[in-house]
């Protein structure tokens, strides 16, 4: 979904990487916690989006 929306591998080169993915992670977790199963825009599970954010943060952490 993200590759179609933002471009292939675009996630690797965002400015303010950690803050942006942390904020996205928290938004998806908070939505899930409020009993919203799926993201309205993508139709994907909020937990799937949260998992992707965590994977991106882990990737970034291991590249330091």
PDB file of N, CA, C and O in Angstrom:
ATOM      1  N   UNK A   1       0.830  -1.193   0.000  1.00  0.00           N
ATOM      2  CA  UNK A   1       0.000   0.000   0.000  1.00  0.00           C
ATOM      3  C   UNK A   1       0.871   1.253   0.000  1.00  0.00           C
ATOM      4  O   UNK A   1       0.653   2.173  -0.767  1.00  0.00           O
ATOM      5  N   UNK A   2       1.849   1.289   0.877  1.00  0.00           N
ATOM      6  CA  UNK A   2       2.708   2.459   0.984  1.00  0.00           C
ATOM      7  C   UNK A   2       3.516   2.730  -0.278  1.00  0.00           C
ATOM      8  O   UNK A   2       3.714   3.872  -0.666  1.00  0.00           O
ATOM      9  N   UNK A   3       3.992   1.666  -0.917  1.00  0.00           N
ATOM     10  CA  UNK A   3       4.764   1.844  -2.155  1.00  0.00           C
ATOM     11  C   UNK A   3       3.905   2.477  -3.241  1.00  0.00           C
ATOM     12  O   UNK A   3       4.374   3.321  -4.002  1.00  0.00           O
ATOM     13  N   UNK A   4       2.644   2.076  -3.316  1.00  0.00           N
ATOM     14  CA  UNK A   4       1.742   2.666  -4.300  1.00  0.00           C
ATOM     15  C   UNK A   4       1.437   4.126  -3.972  1.00  0.00           C
ATOM     16  O   UNK A   4       1.356   4.967  -4.853  1.00  0.00           O
ATOM     17  N   UNK A   5       1.282   4.414  -2.693  1.00  0.00           N
ATOM     18  CA  UNK A   5       0.909   5.768  -2.284  1.00  0.00           C
ATOM     19  C   UNK A   5       2.088   6.744  -2.310  1.00  0.00           C
ATOM     20  O   UNK A   5       1.949   7.878  -2.755  1.00  0.00           O
ATOM     21  N   UNK A   6       3.251   6.283  -1.822  1.00  0.00           N
ATOM     22  CA  UNK A   6       4.378   7.182  -1.623  1.00  0.00           C
ATOM     23  C   UNK A   6       5.565   6.936  -2.554  1.00  0.00           C
ATOM     24  O   UNK A   6       6.466   7.752  -2.618  1.00  0.00           O
ATOM     25  N   UNK A   7       5.589   5.804  -3.221  1.00  0.00           N
ATOM     26  CA  UNK A   7       6.729   5.439  -4.060  1.00  0.00           C
ATOM     27  C   UNK A   7       7.526   4.324  -3.405  1.00  0.00           C
ATOM     28  O   UNK A   7       7.620   4.234  -2.180  1.00  0.00           O
ATOM     29  N   UNK A   8       8.093   3.490  -4.246  1.00  0.00           N
ATOM     30  CA  UNK A   8       8.836   2.325  -3.752  1.00  0.00           C
ATOM     31  C   UNK A   8      10.042   2.754  -2.921  1.00  0.00           C
ATOM     32  O   UNK A   8      10.846   3.586  -3.342  1.00  0.00           O
ATOM     33  N   UNK A   9      10.157   2.178  -1.750  1.00  0.00           N
ATOM     34  CA  UNK A   9      11.246   2.422  -0.796  1.00  0.00           C
ATOM     35  C   UNK A   9      11.366   3.875  -0.334  1.00  0.00           C
ATOM     36  O   UNK A   9      12.377   4.248   0.261  1.00  0.00           O
ATOM     37  N   UNK A  10      10.359   4.677  -0.549  1.00  0.00           N
ATOM     38  CA  UNK A  10      10.361   6.061  -0.096  1.00  0.00           C
ATOM     39  C   UNK A  10      10.466   6.153   1.428  1.00  0.00           C
ATOM     40  O   UNK A  10      11.021   7.114   1.961  1.00  0.00           O
ATOM     41  N   UNK A  11       9.965   5.159   2.121  1.00  0.00           N
ATOM     42  CA  UNK A  11       9.965   5.162   3.580  1.00  0.00           C
ATOM     43  C   UNK A  11      11.377   5.258   4.155  1.00  0.00           C
ATOM     44  O   UNK A  11      11.568   5.725   5.263  1.00  0.00           O
ATOM     45  N   UNK A  12      12.382   4.842   3.390  1.00  0.00           N
ATOM     46  CA  UNK A  12      13.754   4.818   3.900  1.00  0.00           C
ATOM     47  C   UNK A  12      14.405   6.201   3.944  1.00  0.00           C
ATOM     48  O   UNK A  12      15.419   6.369   4.608  1.00  0.00           O
ATOM     49  N   UNK A  13      13.841   7.166   3.259  1.00  0.00           N
ATOM     50  CA  UNK A  13      14.536   8.444   3.137  1.00  0.00           C
ATOM     51  C   UNK A  13      13.723   9.643   3.638  1.00  0.00           C
ATOM     52  O   UNK A  13      13.940  10.760   3.184  1.00  0.00           O
ATOM     53  N   UNK A  14      12.828   9.416   4.557  1.00  0.00           N
ATOM     54  CA  UNK A  14      12.038  10.526   5.091  1.00  0.00           C
ATOM     55  C   UNK A  14      12.869  11.407   6.017  1.00  0.00           C
ATOM     56  O   UNK A  14      13.693  10.914   6.785  1.00  0.00           O
ATOM     57  N   UNK A  15      12.632  12.701   5.937  1.00  0.00           N
ATOM     58  CA  UNK A  15      13.221  13.611   6.911  1.00  0.00           C
ATOM     59  C   UNK A  15      12.558  13.348   8.262  1.00  0.00           C
ATOM     60  O   UNK A  15      11.383  12.987   8.326  1.00  0.00           O
ATOM     61  N   UNK A  16      13.315  13.530   9.333  1.00  0.00           N
ATOM     62  CA  UNK A  16      12.767  13.368  10.681  1.00  0.00           C
ATOM     63  C   UNK A  16      12.196  11.961  10.870  1.00  0.00           C
ATOM     64  O   UNK A  16      11.121  11.766  11.441  1.00  0.00           O
ATOM     65  N   UNK A  17      12.914  10.973  10.354  1.00  0.00           N
ATOM     66  CA  UNK A  17      12.496   9.584  10.271  1.00  0.00           C
ATOM     67  C   UNK A  17      11.881   9.062  11.573  1.00  0.00           C
ATOM     68  O   UNK A  17      10.753   8.587  11.595  1.00  0.00           O
ATOM     69  N   UNK A  18      12.646   9.103  12.651  1.00  0.00           N
ATOM     70  CA  UNK A  18      12.195   8.509  13.915  1.00  0.00           C
ATOM     71  C   UNK A  18      10.931   9.171  14.443  1.00  0.00           C
ATOM     72  O   UNK A  18      10.003   8.481  14.866  1.00  0.00           O
ATOM     73  N   UNK A  19      10.893  10.478  14.428  1.00  0.00           N
ATOM     74  CA  UNK A  19       9.719  11.180  14.947  1.00  0.00           C
ATOM     75  C   UNK A  19       8.482  10.897  14.109  1.00  0.00           C
ATOM     76  O   UNK A  19       7.386  10.723  14.652  1.00  0.00           O
ATOM     77  N   UNK A  20       8.636  10.847  12.806  1.00  0.00           N
ATOM     78  CA  UNK A  20       7.480  10.617  11.934  1.00  0.00           C
ATOM     79  C   UNK A  20       6.924   9.206  12.097  1.00  0.00           C
ATOM     80  O   UNK A  20       5.708   9.019  12.168  1.00  0.00           O
ATOM     81  N   UNK A  21       7.816   8.200  12.153  1.00  0.00           N
ATOM     82  CA  UNK A  21       7.306   6.840  12.297  1.00  0.00           C
ATOM     83  C   UNK A  21       6.812   6.553  13.706  1.00  0.00           C
ATOM     84  O   UNK A  21       5.864   5.782  13.887  1.00  0.00           O
ATOM     85  N   UNK A  22       7.421   7.180  14.692  1.00  0.00           N
ATOM     86  CA  UNK A  22       6.900   7.041  16.051  1.00  0.00           C
ATOM     87  C   UNK A  22       5.498   7.645  16.139  1.00  0.00           C
ATOM     88  O   UNK A  22       4.584   7.034  16.704  1.00  0.00           O
ATOM     89  N   UNK A  23       5.320   8.821  15.568  1.00  0.00           N
ATOM     90  CA  UNK A  23       4.004   9.476  15.591  1.00  0.00           C
ATOM     91  C   UNK A  23       2.968   8.634  14.849  1.00  0.00           C
ATOM     92  O   UNK A  23       1.838   8.466  15.329  1.00  0.00           O
ATOM     93  N   UNK A  24       3.335   8.084  13.694  1.00  0.00           N
ATOM     94  CA  UNK A  24       2.408   7.233  12.945  1.00  0.00           C
ATOM     95  C   UNK A  24       2.076   5.979  13.733  1.00  0.00           C
ATOM     96  O   UNK A  24       0.915   5.547  13.794  1.00  0.00           O
ATOM     97  N   UNK A  25       3.090   5.382  14.355  1.00  0.00           N
ATOM     98  CA  UNK A  25       2.873   4.198  15.195  1.00  0.00           C
ATOM     99  C   UNK A  25       1.857   4.495  16.286  1.00  0.00           C
ATOM    100  O   UNK A  25       0.894   3.743  16.483  1.00  0.00           O
ATOM    101  N   UNK A  26       2.046   5.607  16.973  1.00  0.00           N
ATOM    102  CA  UNK A  26       1.150   5.948  18.071  1.00  0.00           C
ATOM    103  C   UNK A  26      -0.264   6.248  17.570  1.00  0.00           C
ATOM    104  O   UNK A  26      -1.240   5.854  18.212  1.00  0.00           O
ATOM    105  N   UNK A  27      -0.392   6.917  16.432  1.00  0.00           N
ATOM    106  CA  UNK A  27      -1.729   7.186  15.871  1.00  0.00           C
ATOM    107  C   UNK A  27      -2.457   5.871  15.574  1.00  0.00           C
ATOM    108  O   UNK A  27      -3.645   5.728  15.902  1.00  0.00           O
ATOM    109  N   UNK A  28      -1.761   4.920  14.984  1.00  0.00           N
ATOM    110  CA  UNK A  28      -2.409   3.648  14.654  1.00  0.00           C
ATOM    111  C   UNK A  28      -2.742   2.848  15.915  1.00  0.00           C
ATOM    112  O   UNK A  28      -3.817   2.245  16.001  1.00  0.00           O
ATOM    113  N   UNK A  29      -1.860   2.853  16.889  1.00  0.00           N
ATOM    114  CA  UNK A  29      -2.161   2.148  18.139  1.00  0.00           C
ATOM    115  C   UNK A  29      -3.326   2.798  18.878  1.00  0.00           C
ATOM    116  O   UNK A  29      -4.189   2.096  19.430  1.00  0.00           O
ATOM    117  N   UNK A  30      -3.371   4.115  18.888  1.00  0.00           N
ATOM    118  CA  UNK A  30      -4.476   4.800  19.562  1.00  0.00           C
ATOM    119  C   UNK A  30      -5.801   4.545  18.859  1.00  0.00           C
ATOM    120  O   UNK A  30      -6.828   4.339  19.515  1.00  0.00           O
ATOM    121  N   UNK A  31      -5.783   4.518  17.547  1.00  0.00           N
ATOM    122  CA  UNK A  31      -7.010   4.215  16.801  1.00  0.00           C
ATOM    123  C   UNK A  31      -7.473   2.798  17.089  1.00  0.00           C
ATOM    124  O   UNK A  31      -8.661   2.552  17.310  1.00  0.00           O
ATOM    125  N   UNK A  32      -6.527   1.866  17.104  1.00  0.00           N
ATOM    126  CA  UNK A  32      -6.864   0.475  17.419  1.00  0.00           C
ATOM    127  C   UNK A  32      -7.413   0.366  18.841  1.00  0.00           C
ATOM    128  O   UNK A  32      -8.404  -0.324  19.074  1.00  0.00           O
ATOM    129  N   UNK A  33      -6.806   1.086  19.753  1.00  0.00           N
ATOM    130  CA  UNK A  33      -7.232   1.056  21.166  1.00  0.00           C
ATOM    131  C   UNK A  33      -8.647   1.607  21.331  1.00  0.00           C
ATOM    132  O   UNK A  33      -9.371   1.217  22.226  1.00  0.00           O
ATOM    133  N   UNK A  34      -9.045   2.509  20.414  1.00  0.00           N
ATOM    134  CA  UNK A  34     -10.402   3.063  20.436  1.00  0.00           C
ATOM    135  C   UNK A  34     -11.371   2.165  19.668  1.00  0.00           C
ATOM    136  O   UNK A  34     -12.457   2.599  19.295  1.00  0.00           O
ATOM    137  N   UNK A  35     -10.965   0.939  19.435  1.00  0.00           N
ATOM    138  CA  UNK A  35     -11.789  -0.086  18.768  1.00  0.00           C
ATOM    139  C   UNK A  35     -11.992   0.153  17.277  1.00  0.00           C
ATOM    140  O   UNK A  35     -12.931  -0.370  16.692  1.00  0.00           O
ATOM    141  N   UNK A  36     -11.123   0.933  16.652  1.00  0.00           N
ATOM    142  CA  UNK A  36     -11.153   1.070  15.201  1.00  0.00           C
ATOM    143  C   UNK A  36     -10.269  -0.037  14.635  1.00  0.00           C
ATOM    144  O   UNK A  36      -9.055  -0.001  14.809  1.00  0.00           O
ATOM    145  N   UNK A  37     -10.856  -0.992  13.985  1.00  0.00           N
ATOM    146  CA  UNK A  37     -10.097  -2.130  13.491  1.00  0.00           C
ATOM    147  C   UNK A  37      -9.210  -1.756  12.306  1.00  0.00           C
ATOM    148  O   UNK A  37      -8.035  -2.112  12.258  1.00  0.00           O
ATOM    149  N   UNK A  38      -9.783  -1.036  11.345  1.00  0.00           N
ATOM    150  CA  UNK A  38      -9.073  -0.735  10.103  1.00  0.00           C
ATOM    151  C   UNK A  38      -8.891   0.762   9.889  1.00  0.00           C
ATOM    152  O   UNK A  38      -9.740   1.557  10.274  1.00  0.00           O
ATOM    153  N   UNK A  39      -7.814   1.102   9.230  1.00  0.00           N
ATOM    154  CA  UNK A  39      -7.551   2.470   8.806  1.00  0.00           C
ATOM    155  C   UNK A  39      -8.538   2.821   7.703  1.00  0.00           C
ATOM    156  O   UNK A  39      -8.695   2.067   6.744  1.00  0.00           O
ATOM    157  N   UNK A  40      -9.207   3.938   7.853  1.00  0.00           N
ATOM    158  CA  UNK A  40     -10.250   4.329   6.897  1.00  0.00           C
ATOM    159  C   UNK A  40      -9.694   4.549   5.490  1.00  0.00           C
ATOM    160  O   UNK A  40     -10.306   4.156   4.502  1.00  0.00           O
ATOM    161  N   UNK A  41      -8.537   5.165   5.394  1.00  0.00           N
ATOM    162  CA  UNK A  41      -7.973   5.482   4.079  1.00  0.00           C
ATOM    163  C   UNK A  41      -7.490   4.242   3.333  1.00  0.00           C
ATOM    164  O   UNK A  41      -7.786   4.049   2.157  1.00  0.00           O
ATOM    165  N   UNK A  42      -6.742   3.381   4.017  1.00  0.00           N
ATOM    166  CA  UNK A  42      -6.135   2.227   3.348  1.00  0.00           C
ATOM    167  C   UNK A  42      -7.001   0.976   3.365  1.00  0.00           C
ATOM    168  O   UNK A  42      -6.832   0.096   2.529  1.00  0.00           O
ATOM    169  N   UNK A  43      -7.866   0.883   4.367  1.00  0.00           N
ATOM    170  CA  UNK A  43      -8.648  -0.333   4.542  1.00  0.00           C
ATOM    171  C   UNK A  43      -7.858  -1.440   5.224  1.00  0.00           C
ATOM    172  O   UNK A  43      -8.368  -2.536   5.429  1.00  0.00           O
ATOM    173  N   UNK A  44      -6.615  -1.152   5.586  1.00  0.00           N
ATOM    174  CA  UNK A  44      -5.745  -2.137   6.251  1.00  0.00           C
ATOM    175  C   UNK A  44      -5.897  -2.021   7.766  1.00  0.00           C
ATOM    176  O   UNK A  44      -6.277  -0.984   8.299  1.00  0.00           O
ATOM    177  N   UNK A  45      -5.568  -3.093   8.452  1.00  0.00           N
ATOM    178  CA  UNK A  45      -5.627  -3.091   9.912  1.00  0.00           C
ATOM    179  C   UNK A  45      -4.697  -2.039  10.506  1.00  0.00           C
ATOM    180  O   UNK A  45      -3.555  -1.889  10.044  1.00  0.00           O
ATOM    181  N   UNK A  46      -5.181  -1.343  11.529  1.00  0.00           N
ATOM    182  CA  UNK A  46      -4.315  -0.399  12.238  1.00  0.00           C
ATOM    183  C   UNK A  46      -3.108  -1.122  12.816  1.00  0.00           C
ATOM    184  O   UNK A  46      -1.992  -0.583  12.806  1.00  0.00           O
ATOM    185  N   UNK A  47      -3.297  -2.344  13.289  1.00  0.00           N
ATOM    186  CA  UNK A  47      -2.167  -3.088  13.844  1.00  0.00           C
ATOM    187  C   UNK A  47      -1.147  -3.437  12.770  1.00  0.00           C
ATOM    188  O   UNK A  47       0.060  -3.482  13.046  1.00  0.00           O
ATOM    189  N   UNK A  48      -1.573  -3.643  11.546  1.00  0.00           N
ATOM    190  CA  UNK A  48      -0.627  -3.893  10.448  1.00  0.00           C
ATOM    191  C   UNK A  48       0.193  -2.643  10.161  1.00  0.00           C
ATOM    192  O   UNK A  48       1.408  -2.718   9.936  1.00  0.00           O
ATOM    193  N   UNK A  49      -0.458  -1.490  10.170  1.00  0.00           N
ATOM    194  CA  UNK A  49       0.270  -0.234   9.987  1.00  0.00           C
ATOM    195  C   UNK A  49       1.255  -0.026  11.136  1.00  0.00           C
ATOM    196  O   UNK A  49       2.404   0.394  10.904  1.00  0.00           O
ATOM    197  N   UNK A  50       0.832  -0.318  12.361  1.00  0.00           N
ATOM    198  CA  UNK A  50       1.711  -0.166  13.518  1.00  0.00           C
ATOM    199  C   UNK A  50       2.916  -1.095  13.394  1.00  0.00           C
ATOM    200  O   UNK A  50       4.053  -0.682  13.660  1.00  0.00           O
ATOM    201  N   UNK A  51       2.679  -2.309  12.965  1.00  0.00           N
ATOM    202  CA  UNK A  51       3.764  -3.271  12.786  1.00  0.00           C
ATOM    203  C   UNK A  51       4.760  -2.783  11.740  1.00  0.00           C
ATOM    204  O   UNK A  51       5.977  -2.895  11.922  1.00  0.00           O
ATOM    205  N   UNK A  52       4.259  -2.218  10.650  1.00  0.00           N
ATOM    206  CA  UNK A  52       5.144  -1.674   9.618  1.00  0.00           C
ATOM    207  C   UNK A  52       5.986  -0.535  10.186  1.00  0.00           C
ATOM    208  O   UNK A  52       7.194  -0.459   9.921  1.00  0.00           O
ATOM    209  N   UNK A  53       5.372   0.332  10.975  1.00  0.00           N
ATOM    210  CA  UNK A  53       6.120   1.438  11.591  1.00  0.00           C
ATOM    211  C   UNK A  53       7.235   0.908  12.482  1.00  0.00           C
ATOM    212  O   UNK A  53       8.364   1.418  12.451  1.00  0.00           O
ATOM    213  N   UNK A  54       6.936  -0.109  13.258  1.00  0.00           N
ATOM    214  CA  UNK A  54       7.954  -0.707  14.129  1.00  0.00           C
ATOM    215  C   UNK A  54       9.068  -1.319  13.287  1.00  0.00           C
ATOM    216  O   UNK A  54      10.253  -1.155  13.593  1.00  0.00           O
ATOM    217  N   UNK A  55       8.712  -2.004  12.212  1.00  0.00           N
ATOM    218  CA  UNK A  55       9.729  -2.589  11.331  1.00  0.00           C
ATOM    219  C   UNK A  55      10.635  -1.505  10.755  1.00  0.00           C
ATOM    220  O   UNK A  55      11.859  -1.674  10.682  1.00  0.00           O
ATOM    221  N   UNK A  56      10.058  -0.369  10.364  1.00  0.00           N
ATOM    222  CA  UNK A  56      10.856   0.732   9.822  1.00  0.00           C
ATOM    223  C   UNK A  56      11.787   1.293  10.891  1.00  0.00           C
ATOM    224  O   UNK A  56      12.948   1.602  10.612  1.00  0.00           O
ATOM    225  N   UNK A  57      11.285   1.433  12.108  1.00  0.00           N
ATOM    226  CA  UNK A  57      12.113   1.944  13.199  1.00  0.00           C
ATOM    227  C   UNK A  57      13.250   0.978  13.535  1.00  0.00           C
ATOM    228  O   UNK A  57      14.380   1.404  13.783  1.00  0.00           O
ATOM    229  N   UNK A  58      12.972  -0.322  13.517  1.00  0.00           N
ATOM    230  CA  UNK A  58      14.015  -1.325  13.764  1.00  0.00           C
ATOM    231  C   UNK A  58      15.061  -1.258  12.653  1.00  0.00           C
ATOM    232  O   UNK A  58      16.271  -1.273  12.921  1.00  0.00           O
ATOM    233  N   UNK A  59      14.614  -1.189  11.415  1.00  0.00           N
ATOM    234  CA  UNK A  59      15.536  -1.065  10.284  1.00  0.00           C
ATOM    235  C   UNK A  59      16.461   0.137  10.485  1.00  0.00           C
ATOM    236  O   UNK A  59      17.681   0.030  10.360  1.00  0.00           O
ATOM    237  N   UNK A  60      15.881   1.266  10.811  1.00  0.00           N
ATOM    238  CA  UNK A  60      16.656   2.488  10.995  1.00  0.00           C
ATOM    239  C   UNK A  60      17.641   2.347  12.157  1.00  0.00           C
ATOM    240  O   UNK A  60      18.789   2.787  12.063  1.00  0.00           O
ATOM    241  N   UNK A  61      17.203   1.738  13.222  1.00  0.00           N
ATOM    242  CA  UNK A  61      18.052   1.568  14.401  1.00  0.00           C
ATOM    243  C   UNK A  61      19.273   0.691  14.087  1.00  0.00           C
ATOM    244  O   UNK A  61      20.372   0.940  14.561  1.00  0.00           O
ATOM    245  N   UNK A  62      19.072  -0.341  13.279  1.00  0.00           N
ATOM    246  CA  UNK A  62      20.165  -1.260  12.964  1.00  0.00           C
ATOM    247  C   UNK A  62      21.135  -0.669  11.939  1.00  0.00           C
ATOM    248  O   UNK A  62      22.233  -1.184  11.763  1.00  0.00           O
ATOM    249  N   UNK A  63      20.739   0.412  11.278  1.00  0.00           N
ATOM    250  CA  UNK A  63      21.592   1.063  10.276  1.00  0.00           C
ATOM    251  C   UNK A  63      22.502   2.116  10.883  1.00  0.00           C
ATOM    252  O   UNK A  63      23.358   2.646  10.201  1.00  0.00           O
ATOM    253  N   UNK A  64      22.293   2.419  12.158  1.00  0.00           N
ATOM    254  CA  UNK A  64      23.088   3.476  12.812  1.00  0.00           C
ATOM    255  C   UNK A  64      24.503   2.994  13.082  1.00  0.00           C
ATOM    256  O   UNK A  64      24.768   1.874  13.344  1.00  0.00           O
TER     257      UNK A  64
END
